[in-house]
């Protein structure tokens, strides 16, 4: 699938979104993991004077993600990594990709925990849910079909969720 086709396959309302900024315990290692597992490109990095990553930006597909070391940001406020919260997180990151199956295989080989294997879902996307080594939850989707609101509600009612 070429880039024009991949862009057209992502529903318009999801092409541009809020840019998430996540905190991790080792941002340099996280950027390396995202590069290997998700095909991320590192666009920018600002190292903190005392060590660690103050701010980094990566791109996965056409989505931008900001991240940094929680320990560097700790003195600035209530920034924390999922491990500090007992492994929980209140945010799940959604990214559309051309081939969710290939991404899942690569991510698992690099250390991601697959929580839901790639599955065709009632909403018209093939979806994998995983936890990265930093504890963040990700939903990667490959768009399969446009589903009308009526059909979406019919499928949801028929699904055993």
Short mmCIF file of C-alpha atoms in Angstrom, two decimals:
data_model
loop_
_atom_site.label_atom_id
_atom_site.label_comp_id
_atom_site.label_asym_id
_atom_site.label_seq_id
_atom_site.Cartn_x
_atom_site.Cartn_y
_atom_site.Cartn_z
CA UNK A 1 0.00 0.00 0.00
CA UNK A 2 1.59 3.32 -1.03
CA UNK A 3 1.48 6.40 1.23
CA UNK A 4 -1.42 8.03 -0.68
CA UNK A 5 -3.50 4.87 -0.34
CA UNK A 6 -2.57 4.51 3.34
CA UNK A 7 -3.58 8.13 4.02
CA UNK A 8 -6.87 7.71 2.21
CA UNK A 9 -7.58 4.57 4.24
CA UNK A 10 -7.47 6.49 7.54
CA UNK A 11 -10.83 8.13 8.28
CA UNK A 12 -10.55 11.93 7.90
CA UNK A 13 -11.45 12.63 11.55
CA UNK A 14 -8.40 10.66 12.73
CA UNK A 15 -5.78 12.14 10.37
CA UNK A 16 -5.04 15.11 12.63
CA UNK A 17 -5.33 14.85 16.36
CA UNK A 18 -4.12 16.02 19.76
CA UNK A 19 -0.43 15.28 20.16
CA UNK A 20 0.10 13.02 23.18
CA UNK A 21 3.06 13.61 25.50
CA UNK A 22 3.95 10.55 27.56
CA UNK A 23 6.38 10.12 30.42
CA UNK A 24 8.65 7.09 30.77
CA UNK A 25 11.43 5.96 33.08
CA UNK A 26 14.06 5.74 30.30
CA UNK A 27 13.13 7.88 27.30
CA UNK A 28 16.24 6.97 25.30
CA UNK A 29 15.39 3.26 25.60
CA UNK A 30 11.73 3.97 24.82
CA UNK A 31 12.61 5.87 21.64
CA UNK A 32 14.83 2.97 20.58
CA UNK A 33 12.01 0.48 21.29
CA UNK A 34 9.48 2.56 19.33
CA UNK A 35 11.92 2.75 16.43
CA UNK A 36 12.47 -1.01 16.34
CA UNK A 37 8.94 -2.17 17.21
CA UNK A 38 6.70 0.47 15.62
CA UNK A 39 8.94 1.83 12.87
CA UNK A 40 9.13 5.23 14.60
CA UNK A 41 11.37 8.01 13.36
CA UNK A 42 13.06 10.25 15.94
CA UNK A 43 12.49 13.86 14.86
CA UNK A 44 13.88 15.82 17.79
CA UNK A 45 15.62 15.25 21.12
CA UNK A 46 16.62 17.67 23.85
CA UNK A 47 18.76 16.07 26.52
CA UNK A 48 18.54 17.46 30.06
CA UNK A 49 21.73 19.08 31.39
CA UNK A 50 21.90 16.61 34.29
CA UNK A 51 21.19 13.57 32.10
CA UNK A 52 18.11 11.97 30.68
CA UNK A 53 15.79 13.20 27.97
CA UNK A 54 13.95 16.43 28.71
CA UNK A 55 11.88 16.26 25.51
CA UNK A 56 11.82 14.06 22.41
CA UNK A 57 9.48 13.84 19.46
CA UNK A 58 8.93 10.80 17.27
CA UNK A 59 6.69 9.99 14.34
CA UNK A 60 4.88 6.68 13.94
CA UNK A 61 3.21 6.50 10.57
CA UNK A 62 1.92 10.06 10.28
CA UNK A 63 1.33 10.51 14.01
CA UNK A 64 3.56 12.58 16.28
CA UNK A 65 4.27 11.61 19.88
CA UNK A 66 6.18 13.61 22.47
CA UNK A 67 7.94 11.92 25.35
CA UNK A 68 10.46 12.49 28.08
CA UNK A 69 11.98 11.05 31.21
CA UNK A 70 9.57 11.32 34.15
CA UNK A 71 12.49 11.88 36.54
CA UNK A 72 13.61 14.98 34.60
CA UNK A 73 10.09 16.46 34.59
CA UNK A 74 9.26 15.45 38.17
CA UNK A 75 10.30 18.74 39.69
CA UNK A 76 8.05 20.62 37.23
CA UNK A 77 4.81 19.06 38.40
CA UNK A 78 2.92 15.81 38.59
CA UNK A 79 4.47 14.03 35.60
CA UNK A 80 4.93 10.32 36.16
CA UNK A 81 5.48 7.07 34.31
CA UNK A 82 3.02 4.12 34.45
CA UNK A 83 5.35 2.12 36.74
CA UNK A 84 4.93 4.81 39.41
CA UNK A 85 1.17 4.27 39.18
CA UNK A 86 1.51 0.56 39.90
CA UNK A 87 1.62 -0.29 36.20
CA UNK A 88 -1.70 1.33 35.32
CA UNK A 89 -2.38 4.15 32.92
CA UNK A 90 -5.44 6.20 32.11
CA UNK A 91 -4.52 6.78 28.45
CA UNK A 92 -4.46 4.47 25.44
CA UNK A 93 -2.68 5.66 22.31
CA UNK A 94 -4.40 4.90 18.97
CA UNK A 95 -2.44 4.93 15.71
CA UNK A 96 -3.56 3.87 12.23
CA UNK A 97 -0.95 1.88 10.30
CA UNK A 98 -0.99 0.18 6.89
CA UNK A 99 -0.35 -3.37 8.26
CA UNK A 100 -1.36 -4.03 11.87
CA UNK A 101 -0.41 -7.72 11.62
CA UNK A 102 3.20 -6.99 10.66
CA UNK A 103 3.46 -4.33 13.36
CA UNK A 104 2.16 -6.77 16.00
CA UNK A 105 4.74 -9.41 15.07
CA UNK A 106 7.57 -6.88 15.14
CA UNK A 107 6.40 -5.26 18.39
CA UNK A 108 6.07 -8.59 20.20
CA UNK A 109 9.54 -9.65 19.03
CA UNK A 110 10.91 -6.41 20.49
CA UNK A 111 9.26 -6.93 23.88
CA UNK A 112 5.71 -5.58 23.67
CA UNK A 113 3.01 -7.54 25.48
CA UNK A 114 0.13 -8.35 23.14
CA UNK A 115 -3.11 -7.88 25.09
CA UNK A 116 -5.41 -8.52 22.11
CA UNK A 117 -4.00 -10.10 18.95
CA UNK A 118 -4.86 -8.54 15.58
CA UNK A 119 -8.62 -8.90 15.20
CA UNK A 120 -11.18 -7.65 12.68
CA UNK A 121 -13.48 -5.47 14.77
CA UNK A 122 -17.13 -4.49 14.37
CA UNK A 123 -16.15 -0.85 13.74
CA UNK A 124 -14.40 -1.69 10.46
CA UNK A 125 -10.77 -1.78 11.60
CA UNK A 126 -8.32 -4.59 12.21
CA UNK A 127 -6.94 -3.89 15.66
CA UNK A 128 -4.15 -5.03 17.99
CA UNK A 129 -3.86 -3.87 21.60
CA UNK A 130 -0.47 -4.00 23.29
CA UNK A 131 1.52 -2.73 26.26
CA UNK A 132 4.98 -1.36 25.57
CA UNK A 133 7.93 -2.01 27.94
CA UNK A 134 7.35 1.40 29.56
CA UNK A 135 3.80 0.37 30.50
CA UNK A 136 1.87 2.48 27.97
CA UNK A 137 -1.13 0.96 26.19
CA UNK A 138 -1.36 1.17 22.40
CA UNK A 139 -4.11 0.35 19.93
CA UNK A 140 -2.85 0.00 16.37
CA UNK A 141 -5.48 -0.16 13.65
CA UNK A 142 -5.63 -0.90 9.95
CA UNK A 143 -8.78 0.53 8.41
CA UNK A 144 -10.72 -2.14 6.49
CA UNK A 145 -14.06 -0.53 5.69
CA UNK A 146 -16.22 2.50 6.33
CA UNK A 147 -19.18 1.57 8.52
CA UNK A 148 -22.30 3.75 8.72
CA UNK A 149 -23.53 4.77 12.16
CA UNK A 150 -26.62 2.55 11.80
CA UNK A 151 -24.50 -0.45 10.79
CA UNK A 152 -22.05 0.27 13.60
CA UNK A 153 -24.87 0.21 16.14
CA UNK A 154 -26.28 -3.01 14.62
CA UNK A 155 -22.87 -4.70 14.77
CA UNK A 156 -22.26 -3.51 18.31
CA UNK A 157 -25.59 -4.94 19.45
CA UNK A 158 -24.73 -8.26 17.81
CA UNK A 159 -21.21 -8.40 19.26
CA UNK A 160 -20.64 -10.18 22.52
CA UNK A 161 -18.65 -7.46 24.25
#
